[in-house]
PDB file of C-alpha atoms in Angstrom:
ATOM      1  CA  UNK A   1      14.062  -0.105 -14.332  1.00  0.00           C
ATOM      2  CA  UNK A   2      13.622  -2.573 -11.626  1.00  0.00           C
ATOM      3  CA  UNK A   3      12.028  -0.738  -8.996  1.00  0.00           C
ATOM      4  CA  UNK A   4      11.804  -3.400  -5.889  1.00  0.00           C
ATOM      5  CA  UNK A   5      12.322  -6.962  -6.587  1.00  0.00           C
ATOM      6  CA  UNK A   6      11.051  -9.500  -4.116  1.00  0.00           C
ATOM      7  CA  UNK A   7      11.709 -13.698  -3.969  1.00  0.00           C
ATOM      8  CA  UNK A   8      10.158 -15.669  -3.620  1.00  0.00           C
ATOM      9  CA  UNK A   9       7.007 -14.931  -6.016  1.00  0.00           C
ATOM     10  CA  UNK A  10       5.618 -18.040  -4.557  1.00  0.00           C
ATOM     11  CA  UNK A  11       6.296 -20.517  -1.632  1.00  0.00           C
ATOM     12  CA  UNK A  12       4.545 -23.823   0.431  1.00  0.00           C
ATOM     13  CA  UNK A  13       5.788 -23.905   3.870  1.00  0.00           C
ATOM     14  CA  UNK A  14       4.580 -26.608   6.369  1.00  0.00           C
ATOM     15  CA  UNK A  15       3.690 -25.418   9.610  1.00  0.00           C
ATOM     16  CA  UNK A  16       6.881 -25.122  11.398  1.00  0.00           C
ATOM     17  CA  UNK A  17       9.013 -24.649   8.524  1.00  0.00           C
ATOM     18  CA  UNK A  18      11.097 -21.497   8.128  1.00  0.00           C
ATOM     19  CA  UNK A  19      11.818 -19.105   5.595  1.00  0.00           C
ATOM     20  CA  UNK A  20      13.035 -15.809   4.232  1.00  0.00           C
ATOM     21  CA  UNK A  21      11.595 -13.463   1.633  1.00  0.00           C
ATOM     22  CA  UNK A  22      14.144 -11.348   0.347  1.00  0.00           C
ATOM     23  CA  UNK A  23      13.428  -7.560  -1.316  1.00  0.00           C
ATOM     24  CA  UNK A  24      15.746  -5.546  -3.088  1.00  0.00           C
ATOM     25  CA  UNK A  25      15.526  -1.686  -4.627  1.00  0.00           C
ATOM     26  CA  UNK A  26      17.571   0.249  -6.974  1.00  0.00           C
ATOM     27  CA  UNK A  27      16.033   3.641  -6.291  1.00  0.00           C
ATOM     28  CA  UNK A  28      18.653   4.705  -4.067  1.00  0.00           C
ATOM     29  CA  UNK A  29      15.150   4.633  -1.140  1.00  0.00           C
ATOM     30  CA  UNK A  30      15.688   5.317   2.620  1.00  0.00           C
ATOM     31  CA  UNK A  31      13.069   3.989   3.858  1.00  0.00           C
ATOM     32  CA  UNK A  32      11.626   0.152   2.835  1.00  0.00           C
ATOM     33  CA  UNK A  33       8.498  -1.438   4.488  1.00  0.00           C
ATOM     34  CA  UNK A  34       7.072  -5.253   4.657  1.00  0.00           C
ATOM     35  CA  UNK A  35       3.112  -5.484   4.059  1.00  0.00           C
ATOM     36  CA  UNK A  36       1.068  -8.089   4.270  1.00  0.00           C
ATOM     37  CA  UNK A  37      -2.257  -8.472   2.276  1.00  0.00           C
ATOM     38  CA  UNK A  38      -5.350 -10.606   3.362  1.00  0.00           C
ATOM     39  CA  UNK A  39      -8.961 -10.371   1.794  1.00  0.00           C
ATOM     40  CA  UNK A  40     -10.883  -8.101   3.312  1.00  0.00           C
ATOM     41  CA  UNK A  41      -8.713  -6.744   5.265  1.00  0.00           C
ATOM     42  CA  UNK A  42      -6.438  -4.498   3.422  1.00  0.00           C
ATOM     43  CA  UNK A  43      -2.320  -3.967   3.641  1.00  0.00           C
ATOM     44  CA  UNK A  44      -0.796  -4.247   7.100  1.00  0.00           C
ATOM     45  CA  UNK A  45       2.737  -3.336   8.262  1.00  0.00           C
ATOM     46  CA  UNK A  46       4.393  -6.129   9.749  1.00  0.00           C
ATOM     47  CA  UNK A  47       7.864  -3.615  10.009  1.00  0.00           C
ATOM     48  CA  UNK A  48      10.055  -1.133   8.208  1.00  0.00           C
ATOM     49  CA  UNK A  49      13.136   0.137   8.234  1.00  0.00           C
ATOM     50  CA  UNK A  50      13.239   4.149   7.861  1.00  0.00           C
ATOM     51  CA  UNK A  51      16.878   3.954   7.143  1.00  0.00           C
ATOM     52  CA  UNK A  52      19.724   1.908   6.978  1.00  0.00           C
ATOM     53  CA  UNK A  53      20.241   0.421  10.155  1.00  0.00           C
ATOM     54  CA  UNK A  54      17.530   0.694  11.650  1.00  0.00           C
ATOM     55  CA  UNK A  55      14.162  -1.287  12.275  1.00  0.00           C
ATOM     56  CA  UNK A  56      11.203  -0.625  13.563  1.00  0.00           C
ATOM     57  CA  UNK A  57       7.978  -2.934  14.370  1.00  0.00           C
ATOM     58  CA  UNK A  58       4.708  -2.024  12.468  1.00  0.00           C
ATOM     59  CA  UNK A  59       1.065  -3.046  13.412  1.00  0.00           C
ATOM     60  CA  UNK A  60       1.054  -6.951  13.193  1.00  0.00           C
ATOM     61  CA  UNK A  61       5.600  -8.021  13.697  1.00  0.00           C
ATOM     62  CA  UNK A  62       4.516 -11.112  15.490  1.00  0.00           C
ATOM     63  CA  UNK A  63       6.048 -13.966  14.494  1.00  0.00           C
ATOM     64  CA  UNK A  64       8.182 -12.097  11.819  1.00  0.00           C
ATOM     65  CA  UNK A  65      11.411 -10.519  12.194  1.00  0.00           C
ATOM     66  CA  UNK A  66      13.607  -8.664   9.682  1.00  0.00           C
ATOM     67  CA  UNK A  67      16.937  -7.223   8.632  1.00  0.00           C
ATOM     68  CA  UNK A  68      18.381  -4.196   6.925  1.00  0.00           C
ATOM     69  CA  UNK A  69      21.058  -5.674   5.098  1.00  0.00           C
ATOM     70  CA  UNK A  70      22.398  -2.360   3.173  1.00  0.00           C
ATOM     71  CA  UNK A  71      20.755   0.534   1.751  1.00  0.00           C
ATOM     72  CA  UNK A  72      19.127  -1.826  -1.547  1.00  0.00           C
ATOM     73  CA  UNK A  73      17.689  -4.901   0.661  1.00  0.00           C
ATOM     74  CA  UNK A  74      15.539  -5.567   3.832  1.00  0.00           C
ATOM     75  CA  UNK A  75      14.389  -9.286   4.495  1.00  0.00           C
ATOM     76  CA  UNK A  76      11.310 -10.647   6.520  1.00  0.00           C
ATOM     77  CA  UNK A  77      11.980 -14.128   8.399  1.00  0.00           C
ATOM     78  CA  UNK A  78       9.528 -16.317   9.744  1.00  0.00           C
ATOM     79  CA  UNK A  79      11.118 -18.428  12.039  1.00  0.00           C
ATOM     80  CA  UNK A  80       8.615 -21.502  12.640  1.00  0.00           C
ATOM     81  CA  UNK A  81       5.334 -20.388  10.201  1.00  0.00           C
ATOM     82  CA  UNK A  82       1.852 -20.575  11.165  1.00  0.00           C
ATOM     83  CA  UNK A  83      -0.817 -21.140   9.068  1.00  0.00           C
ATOM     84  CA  UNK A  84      -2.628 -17.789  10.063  1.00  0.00           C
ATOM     85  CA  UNK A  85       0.676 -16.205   8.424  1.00  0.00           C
ATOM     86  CA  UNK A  86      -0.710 -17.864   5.230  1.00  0.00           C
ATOM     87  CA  UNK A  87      -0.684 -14.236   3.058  1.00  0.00           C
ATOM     88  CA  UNK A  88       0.316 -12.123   0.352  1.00  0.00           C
ATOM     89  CA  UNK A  89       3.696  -9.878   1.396  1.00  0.00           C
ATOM     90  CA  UNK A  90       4.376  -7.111  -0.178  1.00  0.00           C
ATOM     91  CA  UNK A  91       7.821  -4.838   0.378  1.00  0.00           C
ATOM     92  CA  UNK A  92       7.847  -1.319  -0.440  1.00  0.00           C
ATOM     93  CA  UNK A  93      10.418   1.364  -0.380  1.00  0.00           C
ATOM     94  CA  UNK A  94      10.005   5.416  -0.377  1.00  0.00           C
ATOM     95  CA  UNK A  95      12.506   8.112  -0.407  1.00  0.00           C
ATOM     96  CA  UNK A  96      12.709  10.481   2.537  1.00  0.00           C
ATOM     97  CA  UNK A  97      13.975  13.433   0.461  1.00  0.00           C
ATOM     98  CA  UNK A  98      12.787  15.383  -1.879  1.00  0.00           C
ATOM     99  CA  UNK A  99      10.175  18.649  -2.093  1.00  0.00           C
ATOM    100  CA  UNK A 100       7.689  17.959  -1.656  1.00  0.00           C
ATOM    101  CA  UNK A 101       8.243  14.611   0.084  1.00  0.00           C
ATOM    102  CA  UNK A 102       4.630  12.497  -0.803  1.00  0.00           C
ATOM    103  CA  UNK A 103       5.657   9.429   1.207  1.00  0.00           C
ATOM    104  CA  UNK A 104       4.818   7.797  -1.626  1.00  0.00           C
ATOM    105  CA  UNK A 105       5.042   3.858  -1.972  1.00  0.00           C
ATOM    106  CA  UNK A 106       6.910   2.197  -4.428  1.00  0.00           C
ATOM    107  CA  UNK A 107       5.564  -1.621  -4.396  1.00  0.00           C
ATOM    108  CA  UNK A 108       7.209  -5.134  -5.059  1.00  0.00           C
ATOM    109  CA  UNK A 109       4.838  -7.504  -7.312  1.00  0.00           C
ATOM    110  CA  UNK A 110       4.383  -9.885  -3.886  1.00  0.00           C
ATOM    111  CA  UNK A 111       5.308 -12.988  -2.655  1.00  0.00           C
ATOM    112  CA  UNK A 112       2.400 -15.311  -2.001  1.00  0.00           C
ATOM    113  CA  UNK A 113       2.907 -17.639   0.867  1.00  0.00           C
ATOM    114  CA  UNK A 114       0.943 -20.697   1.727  1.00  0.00           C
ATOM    115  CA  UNK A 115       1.780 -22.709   4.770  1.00  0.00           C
ATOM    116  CA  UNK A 116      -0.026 -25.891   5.406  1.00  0.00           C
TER     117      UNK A 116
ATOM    118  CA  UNK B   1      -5.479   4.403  16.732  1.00  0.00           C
ATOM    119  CA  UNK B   2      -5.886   5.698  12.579  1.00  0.00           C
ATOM    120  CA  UNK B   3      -8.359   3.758  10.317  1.00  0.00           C
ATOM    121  CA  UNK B   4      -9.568   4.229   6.715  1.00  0.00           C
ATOM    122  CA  UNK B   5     -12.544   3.036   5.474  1.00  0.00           C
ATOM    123  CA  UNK B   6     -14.088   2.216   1.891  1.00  0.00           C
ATOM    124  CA  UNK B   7     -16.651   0.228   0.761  1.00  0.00           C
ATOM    125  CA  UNK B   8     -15.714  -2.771  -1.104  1.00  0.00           C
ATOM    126  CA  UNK B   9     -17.295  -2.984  -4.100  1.00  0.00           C
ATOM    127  CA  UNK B  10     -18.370  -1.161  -6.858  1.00  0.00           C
ATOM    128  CA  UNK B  11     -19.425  -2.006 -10.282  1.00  0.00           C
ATOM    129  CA  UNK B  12     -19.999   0.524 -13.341  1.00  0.00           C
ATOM    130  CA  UNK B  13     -20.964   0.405 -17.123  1.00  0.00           C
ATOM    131  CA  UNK B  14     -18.188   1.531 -19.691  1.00  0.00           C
ATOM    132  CA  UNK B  15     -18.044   5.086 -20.080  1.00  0.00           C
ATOM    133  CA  UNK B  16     -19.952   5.926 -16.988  1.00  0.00           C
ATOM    134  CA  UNK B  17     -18.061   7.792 -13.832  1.00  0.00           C
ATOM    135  CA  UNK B  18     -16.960   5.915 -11.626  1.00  0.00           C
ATOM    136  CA  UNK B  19     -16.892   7.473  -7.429  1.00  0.00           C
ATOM    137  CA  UNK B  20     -14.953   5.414  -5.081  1.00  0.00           C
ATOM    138  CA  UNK B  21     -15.343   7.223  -1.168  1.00  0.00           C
ATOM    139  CA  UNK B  22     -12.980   6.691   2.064  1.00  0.00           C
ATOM    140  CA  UNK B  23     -13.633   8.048   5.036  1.00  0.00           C
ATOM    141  CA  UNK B  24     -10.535   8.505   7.709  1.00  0.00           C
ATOM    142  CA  UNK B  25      -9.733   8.598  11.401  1.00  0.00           C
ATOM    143  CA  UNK B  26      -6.461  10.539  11.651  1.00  0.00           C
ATOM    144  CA  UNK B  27      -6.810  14.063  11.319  1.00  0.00           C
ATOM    145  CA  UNK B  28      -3.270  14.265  11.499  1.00  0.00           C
ATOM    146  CA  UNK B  29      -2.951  13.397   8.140  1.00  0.00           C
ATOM    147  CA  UNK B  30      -1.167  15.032   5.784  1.00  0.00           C
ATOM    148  CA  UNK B  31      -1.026  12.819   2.452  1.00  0.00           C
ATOM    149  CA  UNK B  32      -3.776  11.265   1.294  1.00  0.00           C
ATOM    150  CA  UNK B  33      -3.752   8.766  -1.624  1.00  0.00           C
ATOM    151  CA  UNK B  34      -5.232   6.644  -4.129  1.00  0.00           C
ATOM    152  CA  UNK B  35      -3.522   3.540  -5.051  1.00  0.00           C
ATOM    153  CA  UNK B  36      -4.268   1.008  -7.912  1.00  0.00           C
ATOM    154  CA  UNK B  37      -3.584  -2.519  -7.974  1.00  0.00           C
ATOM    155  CA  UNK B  38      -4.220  -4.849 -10.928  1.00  0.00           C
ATOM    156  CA  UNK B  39      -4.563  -8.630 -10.632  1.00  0.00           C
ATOM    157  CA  UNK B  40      -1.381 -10.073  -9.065  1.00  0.00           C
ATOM    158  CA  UNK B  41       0.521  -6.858  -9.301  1.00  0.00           C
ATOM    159  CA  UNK B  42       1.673  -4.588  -6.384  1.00  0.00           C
ATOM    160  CA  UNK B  43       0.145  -1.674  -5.604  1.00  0.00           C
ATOM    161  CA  UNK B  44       0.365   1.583  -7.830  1.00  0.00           C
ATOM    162  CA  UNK B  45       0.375   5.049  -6.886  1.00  0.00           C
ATOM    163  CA  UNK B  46      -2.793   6.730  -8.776  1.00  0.00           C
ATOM    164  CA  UNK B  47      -2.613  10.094  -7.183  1.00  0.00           C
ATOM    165  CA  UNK B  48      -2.096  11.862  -3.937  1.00  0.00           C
ATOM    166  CA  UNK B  49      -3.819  15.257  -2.177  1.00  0.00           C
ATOM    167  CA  UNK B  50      -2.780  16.963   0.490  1.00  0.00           C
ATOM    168  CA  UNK B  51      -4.772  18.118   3.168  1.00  0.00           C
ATOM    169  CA  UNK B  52      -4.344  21.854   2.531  1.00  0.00           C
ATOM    170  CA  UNK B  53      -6.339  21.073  -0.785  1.00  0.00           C
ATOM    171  CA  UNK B  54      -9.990  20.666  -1.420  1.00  0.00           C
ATOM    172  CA  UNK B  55      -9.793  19.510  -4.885  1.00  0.00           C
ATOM    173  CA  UNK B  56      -7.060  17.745  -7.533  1.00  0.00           C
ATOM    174  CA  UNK B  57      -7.526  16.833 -11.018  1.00  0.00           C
ATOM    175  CA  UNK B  58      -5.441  15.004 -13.090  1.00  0.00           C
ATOM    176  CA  UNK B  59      -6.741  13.956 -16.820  1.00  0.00           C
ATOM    177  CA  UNK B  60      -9.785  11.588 -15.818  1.00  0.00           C
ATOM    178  CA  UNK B  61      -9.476  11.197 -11.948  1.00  0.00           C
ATOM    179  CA  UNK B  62     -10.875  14.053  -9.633  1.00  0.00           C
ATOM    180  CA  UNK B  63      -9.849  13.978  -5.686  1.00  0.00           C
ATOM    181  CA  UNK B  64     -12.195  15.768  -3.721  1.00  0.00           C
ATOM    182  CA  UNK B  65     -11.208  16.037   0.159  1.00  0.00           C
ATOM    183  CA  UNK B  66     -13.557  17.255   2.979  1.00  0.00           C
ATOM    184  CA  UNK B  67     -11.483  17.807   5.871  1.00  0.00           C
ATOM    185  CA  UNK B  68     -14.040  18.727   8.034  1.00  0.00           C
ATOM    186  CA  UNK B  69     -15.709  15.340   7.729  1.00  0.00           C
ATOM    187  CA  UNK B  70     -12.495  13.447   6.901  1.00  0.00           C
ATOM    188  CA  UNK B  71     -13.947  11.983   3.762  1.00  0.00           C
ATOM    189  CA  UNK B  72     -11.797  11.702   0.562  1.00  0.00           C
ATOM    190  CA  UNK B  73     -13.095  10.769  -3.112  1.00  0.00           C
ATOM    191  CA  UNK B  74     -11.776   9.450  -6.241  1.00  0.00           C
ATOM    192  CA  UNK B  75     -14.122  10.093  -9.422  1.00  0.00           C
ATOM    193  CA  UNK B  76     -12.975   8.565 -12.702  1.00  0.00           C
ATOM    194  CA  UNK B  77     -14.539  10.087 -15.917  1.00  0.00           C
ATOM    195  CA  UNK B  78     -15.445   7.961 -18.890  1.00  0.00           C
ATOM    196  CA  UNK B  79     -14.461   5.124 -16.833  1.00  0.00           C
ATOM    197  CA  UNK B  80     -12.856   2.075 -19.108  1.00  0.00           C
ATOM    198  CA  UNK B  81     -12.450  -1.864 -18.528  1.00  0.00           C
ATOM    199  CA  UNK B  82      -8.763  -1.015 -17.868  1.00  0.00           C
ATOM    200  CA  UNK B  83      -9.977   0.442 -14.977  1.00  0.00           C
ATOM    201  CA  UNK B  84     -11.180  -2.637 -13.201  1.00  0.00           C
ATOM    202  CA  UNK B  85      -9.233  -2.972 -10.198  1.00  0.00           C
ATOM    203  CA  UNK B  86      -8.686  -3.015  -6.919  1.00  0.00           C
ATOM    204  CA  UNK B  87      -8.239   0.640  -5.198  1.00  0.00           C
ATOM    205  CA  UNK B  88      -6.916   1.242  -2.176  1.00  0.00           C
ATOM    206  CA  UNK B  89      -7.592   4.709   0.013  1.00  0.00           C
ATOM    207  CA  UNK B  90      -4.444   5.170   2.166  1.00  0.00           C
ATOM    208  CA  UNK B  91      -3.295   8.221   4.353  1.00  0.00           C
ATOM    209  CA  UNK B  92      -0.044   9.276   5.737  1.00  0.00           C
ATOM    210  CA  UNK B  93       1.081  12.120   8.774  1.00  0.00           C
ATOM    211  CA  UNK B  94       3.819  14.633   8.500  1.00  0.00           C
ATOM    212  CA  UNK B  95       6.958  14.762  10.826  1.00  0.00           C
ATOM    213  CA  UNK B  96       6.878  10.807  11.027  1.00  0.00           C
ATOM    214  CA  UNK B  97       8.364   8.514   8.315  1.00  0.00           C
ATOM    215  CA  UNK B  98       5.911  10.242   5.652  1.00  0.00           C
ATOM    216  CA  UNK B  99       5.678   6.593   3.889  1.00  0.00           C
ATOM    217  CA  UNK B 100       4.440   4.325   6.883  1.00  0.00           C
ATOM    218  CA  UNK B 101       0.809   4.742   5.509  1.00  0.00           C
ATOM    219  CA  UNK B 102      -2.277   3.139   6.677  1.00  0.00           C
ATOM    220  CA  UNK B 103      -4.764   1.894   3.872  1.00  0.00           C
ATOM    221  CA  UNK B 104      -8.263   1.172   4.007  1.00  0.00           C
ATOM    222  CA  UNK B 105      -9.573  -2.497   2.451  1.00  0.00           C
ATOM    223  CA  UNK B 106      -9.905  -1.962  -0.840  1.00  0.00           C
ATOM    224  CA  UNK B 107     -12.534  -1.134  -3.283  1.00  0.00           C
ATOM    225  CA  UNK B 108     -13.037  -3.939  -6.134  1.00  0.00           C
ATOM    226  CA  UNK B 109     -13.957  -1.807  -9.230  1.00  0.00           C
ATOM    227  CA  UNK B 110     -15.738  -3.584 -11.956  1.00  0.00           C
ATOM    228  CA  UNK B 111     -16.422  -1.975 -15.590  1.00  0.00           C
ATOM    229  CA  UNK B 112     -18.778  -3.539 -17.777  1.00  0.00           C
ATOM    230  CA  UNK B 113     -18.431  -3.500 -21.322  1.00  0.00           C
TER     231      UNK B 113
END
């Protein structure tokens, strides 16, 4: 089993640069989230998507922006990086059905991201 | 807005119990977790409670939840180098997307041999 599958594992931007992190899931999820990690400071929601075709902005979507390609996949774009966006992302997916329904989160193995 | 809170550290001998507390903002909240993650791994679902229970065991962990005081527990028994990790407190609310949690910082668990 897969689970959620997220690329790059690792990446070196230059400030400026841009990129995409993709994430995929084969759990059949509605809902699928984009975290990011810094030390001390716990996980963050930069956005999520609750279901397919829709987005929504989560506590820290500056400088970020995303899309809910299908069901399986939800990408997070930085357009011109920052080194403060220098982080650990994480994407996560949970299911919206179910009894009970936990919320719980079902988490990618990260994509560490370095920009210079 | 909602905040969880732990303390970041905590280091135990092998086979001692190991209590990692959170306390949280929201008493809206309606799932609380624990979550595990090992070194340069994503984040694991230990356990959950939810906030009609006081109590929840499951084989070594035990969740104790005062609502009153918004404070939630994790004890593991006969605690095990395994074990050392990174846990995260997070909590959730009903009615909204259930899995658009908010987690505390982390608590760096270290068991010596």
């Amino acid at each position: 089993n897969a689970g959620v599958t997220q690329t790059p594992k690792f990446q070196v931007l230059k400030t400026g640069q841009s990129m995409t992190l993709q994430c995929a899931q084969d759990m059949n999820h509605n809902s699928m989230y984009w975290y990011r990690q810094d030390p001390g400071m716990g996980l963050r929601l930069i956005y999520y998507s609750a279901s397919e075709g829709t987005t929504d902005k989560g506590e820290v979507p500056n400088g970020y922006n995303v899309s809910r390609l299908n069901k399986r996949e939800f990408s997070l774009r930085l357009e011109s990086a920052a080194p403060s966006q220098t982080s650990v992302y994480f994407c996560a997916s949970s299911t919206t059905s179910g009894t009970p329904n936990t919320g719980e989160l079902f988490f990618g193995e990260g994509s560490r991201l370095t920009v210079l | 807005g909602e905040d969880v809170e732990q303390s970041l550290f905590l280091s135990v001998r092998e086979g001692d119990s190991s209590v990692i507390n959170c306390t949280y903002t929201d008493s809206s909240s309606t799932y609380l977790y624990w979550y595990k993650q090992e070194p340069g791994a994503g984040l694991q679902l230990l356990t959950y409670i939810f906030s009609n229970m006081d109590m929840k065991q499951d084989q070594r962990l035990t969740v104790l939840l005062n609502k009153k005081d918004k404070h939630l527990s994790l004890r593991i028994a006969d605690t095990q180098t395994g074990d050392s990790a990174i846990y995260f407190c997070a909590e959730s609310r009903w009615g909204t997307n259930a899995g658009k949690s908010t987690f505390g910082d982390g608590t760096t668990l270290t068991v010596k041999p």
